[in-house]
Coordinates of C-alpha atoms in Angstrom, one line a residue:
M47 CA 83.9 -94.4 -52.0
K48 CA 86.5 -91.3 -51.7
R49 CA 84.9 -89.5 -54.7
R50 CA 81.5 -89.8 -53.3
C51 CA 82.3 -88.6 -50.0
D52 CA 84.1 -85.2 -52.4
Q53 CA 81.1 -84.9 -54.1
E54 CA 78.5 -84.5 -50.7
R55 CA 81.4 -82.9 -48.9
I56 CA 81.3 -79.8 -51.3
V57 CA 77.3 -80.5 -51.8
Q58 CA 77.7 -79.5 -47.8
E59 CA 79.6 -76.4 -49.2
R60 CA 77.1 -75.0 -51.3
I61 CA 74.8 -75.4 -49.3
M62 CA 76.1 -73.7 -46.6
R63 CA 77.2 -70.4 -48.3
K64 CA 73.7 -69.9 -49.9
T65 CA 72.3 -70.4 -46.5
F66 CA 75.0 -67.8 -45.6
L67 CA 74.4 -65.6 -48.2
L68 CA 70.6 -65.5 -47.4
L69 CA 70.9 -64.6 -44.2
A70 CA 73.4 -62.0 -44.5
V71 CA 70.6 -60.6 -47.5
S72 CA 67.7 -60.8 -45.0
L73 CA 69.4 -59.3 -42.2
V74 CA 70.2 -55.8 -44.4
L75 CA 66.6 -56.0 -45.6
G76 CA 65.4 -56.3 -42.4
T77 CA 67.2 -53.3 -40.8
S78 CA 66.5 -51.1 -43.7
V79 CA 63.1 -51.7 -43.4
A80 CA 63.2 -50.7 -39.7
S81 CA 65.2 -47.9 -40.1
A82 CA 62.6 -46.5 -42.8
K83 CA 59.9 -46.6 -40.4
D84 CA 62.1 -44.4 -38.3
K85 CA 63.5 -42.0 -40.5
D86 CA 61.6 -38.4 -40.3
M87 CA 59.0 -37.7 -43.2
Q88 CA 58.0 -35.0 -44.6
G89 CA 54.4 -34.3 -45.7
T90 CA 51.2 -31.9 -46.3
I91 CA 47.7 -32.6 -44.4
V92 CA 45.9 -32.5 -47.5
S93 CA 41.7 -32.4 -46.0
E94 CA 40.0 -33.3 -43.3
S95 CA 36.5 -34.6 -42.8
S96 CA 34.4 -35.8 -40.5
V97 CA 33.0 -39.4 -40.2
P98 CA 31.4 -41.7 -37.7
C99 CA 33.5 -43.8 -35.6
G100 CA 31.4 -45.3 -32.9
S101 CA 28.1 -44.3 -31.2
E102 CA 27.5 -43.3 -27.4
A103 CA 24.3 -44.3 -25.1
K104 CA 22.3 -41.6 -24.8
S105 CA 20.2 -43.5 -22.9
K106 CA 18.7 -47.4 -22.5
K107 CA 16.9 -46.8 -25.9
Q108 CA 18.6 -44.6 -27.7
T109 CA 22.0 -44.4 -29.2
V110 CA 23.8 -41.2 -30.9
P111 CA 26.5 -42.0 -33.0
M112 CA 29.9 -39.8 -32.4
M113 CA 31.7 -38.0 -35.0
C114 CA 36.0 -38.0 -35.8
Q115 CA 38.0 -35.9 -37.7
E116 CA 40.0 -38.1 -40.1
Y117 CA 43.0 -36.0 -42.0
V118 CA 44.4 -36.9 -45.0
I119 CA 48.4 -36.6 -44.7
R120 CA 50.5 -36.8 -47.9
T121 CA 54.0 -38.1 -47.9
D122 CA 56.1 -37.8 -51.4
A123 CA 54.2 -41.7 -52.0
T124 CA 51.5 -42.0 -49.9
D125 CA 48.4 -40.8 -48.7
Y126 CA 47.8 -42.0 -44.9
H127 CA 44.4 -41.6 -43.8
V128 CA 44.4 -40.8 -39.5
R129 CA 42.3 -40.0 -37.0
Q130 CA 42.8 -38.9 -33.1
E131 CA 42.9 -41.3 -30.8
K132 CA 41.4 -39.9 -27.6
E133 CA 38.2 -38.1 -27.6
E134 CA 39.6 -35.0 -25.1
H135 CA 42.8 -34.6 -28.2
K136 CA 40.4 -33.1 -30.2
A137 CA 41.8 -30.1 -32.5
L138 CA 41.4 -29.0 -35.5
L139 CA 44.3 -29.0 -37.4
P140 CA 45.3 -26.4 -40.9
V141 CA 44.5 -27.9 -44.1
N142 CA 47.7 -27.3 -46.2
A143 CA 49.9 -27.0 -43.2
P144 CA 53.7 -29.0 -43.6
V145 CA 54.1 -31.3 -41.5
E146 CA 57.3 -33.5 -39.9
L147 CA 55.9 -37.0 -39.3
T148 CA 57.5 -40.1 -37.9
L149 CA 55.3 -43.6 -38.2
S150 CA 55.2 -46.7 -35.4
K151 CA 53.1 -49.3 -36.3
D152 CA 49.7 -48.3 -36.5
K153 CA 49.9 -44.5 -35.1
M154 CA 51.7 -41.2 -36.6
K155 CA 53.6 -38.4 -34.4
F156 CA 53.9 -35.4 -36.4
K157 CA 54.1 -31.6 -35.7
V158 CA 52.0 -29.0 -37.0
N159 CA 52.8 -25.4 -36.3
G160 CA 55.4 -26.3 -33.5
K161 CA 52.9 -28.4 -31.6
G162 CA 53.2 -32.2 -31.3
Y163 CA 50.0 -34.5 -32.3
E164 CA 49.7 -38.6 -32.2
M165 CA 47.3 -40.2 -34.2
L166 CA 46.1 -43.1 -35.1
V167 CA 46.8 -44.5 -38.7
V168 CA 43.4 -45.7 -40.3
S169 CA 44.5 -46.9 -44.3
E170 CA 47.2 -45.7 -46.4
S171 CA 47.2 -46.0 -50.5
A172 CA 49.2 -44.9 -52.8
A173 CA 49.2 -41.0 -53.7
P174 CA 48.2 -40.0 -56.6
A175 CA 50.4 -39.4 -59.4
G176 CA 52.1 -35.8 -60.0
A177 CA 50.0 -34.8 -57.0
P178 CA 52.3 -32.0 -54.9
V179 CA 53.4 -33.0 -51.5
A180 CA 53.0 -29.4 -50.8
A181 CA 50.0 -27.2 -52.0
P182 CA 51.8 -23.8 -53.4
V183 CA 51.5 -20.6 -51.6
A184 CA 50.2 -17.9 -53.5
P185 CA 52.3 -15.0 -52.6
A186 CA 50.3 -11.5 -50.9
A187 CA 49.3 -9.1 -53.6
A188 CA 51.1 -5.5 -53.0
P189 CA 48.3 -3.1 -51.2
K190 CA 47.2 -0.3 -53.9
R191 CA 47.8 3.2 -53.5

């Protein structure tokens, strides 16, 4: 009887240790993932294109498709496709411009040339292998004399 109680106690201690270890690991991983999204990242606007993003009623029987700018912003490992959230915030951004960005759920906040923007993240994909984050800037040619 005593031997059986000792075995049960040992089993319970093992279960408690494993549970504690599992909780500790999940807590550490959870905080590291949460803090990774809040970090500032560096990227580059790789491309801009106009894409359909809805329609507008012109009359009772006629609708006109609306176009939005969609940008591809490339970081070290990911390409983010983003669109401007509101119609009145239309602004054309320069391609190959470096950006400082942060992600928060489905929104991206970033700065281009010192001006801040907030856009919706439409999709994301892995950046092509070997693709540069920033396009190299060609030096200006010296004037001929």
